[in-house]
Short mmCIF file of C-alpha atoms in Angstrom, two decimals:
data_model
loop_
_atom_site.label_atom_id
_atom_site.label_comp_id
_atom_site.label_asym_id
_atom_site.label_seq_id
_atom_site.Cartn_x
_atom_site.Cartn_y
_atom_site.Cartn_z
CA UNK A 1 106.60 128.92 111.11
CA UNK A 2 108.70 125.91 112.10
CA UNK A 3 108.92 127.34 115.60
CA UNK A 4 105.19 127.03 116.20
CA UNK A 5 104.57 123.80 114.29
CA UNK A 6 104.61 121.67 117.44
CA UNK A 7 101.91 123.88 118.99
CA UNK A 8 99.91 123.60 115.76
CA UNK A 9 100.03 119.79 116.02
CA UNK A 10 98.80 119.90 119.61
CA UNK A 11 95.92 122.23 118.73
CA UNK A 12 95.05 119.94 115.82
CA UNK A 13 94.72 117.09 118.30
CA UNK A 14 92.24 119.26 120.25
CA UNK A 15 90.17 119.91 117.14
CA UNK A 16 90.12 116.32 115.89
CA UNK A 17 89.27 115.05 119.38
CA UNK A 18 86.29 117.40 119.58
CA UNK A 19 85.11 116.37 116.11
CA UNK A 20 85.52 112.70 117.02
CA UNK A 21 83.68 112.99 120.34
CA UNK A 22 80.70 114.96 119.09
CA UNK A 23 80.19 113.00 115.88
CA UNK A 24 80.47 109.64 117.66
CA UNK A 25 78.10 110.76 120.42
CA UNK A 26 75.58 111.98 117.85
CA UNK A 27 75.89 108.80 115.77
CA UNK A 28 75.65 106.47 118.79
CA UNK A 29 72.68 108.41 120.17
CA UNK A 30 70.86 108.14 116.85
CA UNK A 31 71.56 104.43 116.36
CA UNK A 32 70.48 103.60 119.91
CA UNK A 33 67.09 105.30 119.43
CA UNK A 34 66.26 104.28 115.85
CA UNK A 35 66.03 100.92 114.19
CA UNK A 36 68.62 100.33 111.50
CA UNK A 37 67.74 98.27 108.46
CA UNK A 38 70.20 95.98 106.70
CA UNK A 39 70.82 95.07 103.09
CA UNK A 40 71.05 91.57 101.58
CA UNK A 41 74.61 91.13 102.83
CA UNK A 42 73.68 91.99 106.41
CA UNK A 43 75.41 95.38 106.37
CA UNK A 44 73.58 98.23 108.10
CA UNK A 45 71.99 100.99 106.07
CA UNK A 46 72.26 104.25 107.97
CA UNK A 47 71.11 106.68 105.33
CA UNK A 48 72.13 110.31 105.81
CA UNK A 49 73.28 109.71 109.40
CA UNK A 50 76.05 107.45 108.08
CA UNK A 51 78.15 110.53 107.37
CA UNK A 52 78.72 110.89 111.12
CA UNK A 53 80.11 107.37 111.24
CA UNK A 54 82.59 108.27 108.52
CA UNK A 55 83.49 111.56 110.23
CA UNK A 56 84.27 109.97 113.58
CA UNK A 57 86.29 107.18 111.95
CA UNK A 58 88.35 109.68 109.96
CA UNK A 59 88.86 112.00 112.95
CA UNK A 60 89.87 108.99 115.10
CA UNK A 61 92.62 108.20 112.60
CA UNK A 62 93.61 111.86 112.28
CA UNK A 63 94.23 112.14 116.03
CA UNK A 64 96.80 109.35 115.77
CA UNK A 65 98.33 110.71 112.55
CA UNK A 66 98.77 114.18 114.05
CA UNK A 67 100.18 112.65 117.24
CA UNK A 68 102.76 110.69 115.25
CA UNK A 69 103.64 113.82 113.25
CA UNK A 70 104.12 115.72 116.52
CA UNK A 71 106.49 113.06 117.86
CA UNK A 72 108.39 112.93 114.57
CA UNK A 73 108.70 116.71 114.63
CA UNK A 74 110.14 116.55 118.15
CA UNK A 75 112.67 113.98 116.98
CA UNK A 76 113.53 116.21 114.02
CA UNK A 77 114.10 119.16 116.38
CA UNK A 78 116.34 117.04 118.60
CA UNK A 79 118.43 115.90 115.64
CA UNK A 80 118.90 119.50 114.48
CA UNK A 81 119.66 120.73 118.03
CA UNK A 82 116.72 123.14 118.05
CA UNK A 83 114.99 124.36 121.19
CA UNK A 84 111.84 122.54 122.30
CA UNK A 85 109.55 124.23 124.82
CA UNK A 86 108.62 121.06 126.69
CA UNK A 87 106.96 122.95 129.53
CA UNK A 88 104.50 124.76 127.25
CA UNK A 89 103.82 121.64 125.19
CA UNK A 90 103.20 119.57 128.32
CA UNK A 91 100.73 122.18 129.59
CA UNK A 92 98.93 122.15 126.25
CA UNK A 93 98.73 118.36 126.30
CA UNK A 94 97.40 118.53 129.86
CA UNK A 95 94.62 120.71 128.50
CA UNK A 96 93.54 117.78 126.33
CA UNK A 97 93.23 115.66 129.48
CA UNK A 98 91.04 118.32 131.11
CA UNK A 99 88.94 118.69 127.95
CA UNK A 100 88.39 114.92 127.83
CA UNK A 101 87.48 114.83 131.52
CA UNK A 102 84.78 117.42 130.86
CA UNK A 103 83.55 115.70 127.68
CA UNK A 104 83.34 112.29 129.34
CA UNK A 105 81.75 113.59 132.55
CA UNK A 106 84.82 113.09 134.77
CA UNK A 107 84.60 109.31 134.30
CA UNK A 108 88.15 108.03 133.96
CA UNK A 109 87.67 104.54 132.54
CA UNK A 110 85.37 105.48 129.61
CA UNK A 111 87.73 108.33 128.82
CA UNK A 112 90.81 106.12 128.78
CA UNK A 113 89.11 103.41 126.73
CA UNK A 114 87.28 105.41 124.07
CA UNK A 115 89.27 108.63 123.71
CA UNK A 116 91.96 108.44 121.01
CA UNK A 117 93.54 111.67 122.24
CA UNK A 118 94.21 110.15 125.67
CA UNK A 119 96.28 107.40 124.10
CA UNK A 120 98.24 109.97 122.08
CA UNK A 121 98.71 112.24 125.11
CA UNK A 122 100.10 109.39 127.22
CA UNK A 123 102.58 108.50 124.46
CA UNK A 124 103.55 112.19 124.10
CA UNK A 125 104.08 112.50 127.86
CA UNK A 126 106.43 109.50 127.72
CA UNK A 127 108.33 111.09 124.81
CA UNK A 128 108.54 114.39 126.74
CA UNK A 129 109.88 112.54 129.76
CA UNK A 130 112.52 110.78 127.66
CA UNK A 131 113.58 114.06 126.04
CA UNK A 132 113.78 115.75 129.43
CA UNK A 133 115.80 112.91 130.90
CA UNK A 134 118.15 112.88 127.92
CA UNK A 135 118.76 116.61 128.17
CA UNK A 136 119.37 116.41 131.90
CA UNK A 137 121.91 113.60 131.44
CA UNK A 138 119.90 111.34 133.79
CA UNK A 139 119.10 108.80 131.14
CA UNK A 140 121.33 107.95 128.19
CA UNK A 141 119.60 107.05 124.93
CA UNK A 142 121.63 104.98 122.53
#
């Protein structure tokens, strides 16, 4: 089980990114086409559609939490001198980039700005590069 935990974290990022993208698109589409009333304090009242706001906020946070867990798991594997399949993990993370390109209509800037998975993927690529450089004795981490 511990062998495939890193792949599980990457697939979880896929799932939470899809949930985030579709719920935020649905919520933003609804709020742009309907008028939203406010209460006495000036806070918006969304009604039943407000659940999508909560879902995309939670899934946004979950992408970052899973990304941090993935990085911590890589560090744990390094400390215990276990094998990490960086090539497979990098390919899986590249799949997230392709998925985001399709979801955001091949527009780079909106994807980089609004996609939480892109931020996590960039950080994971940097961690993969550091691990690779450390193992190849090119770069010495203290």
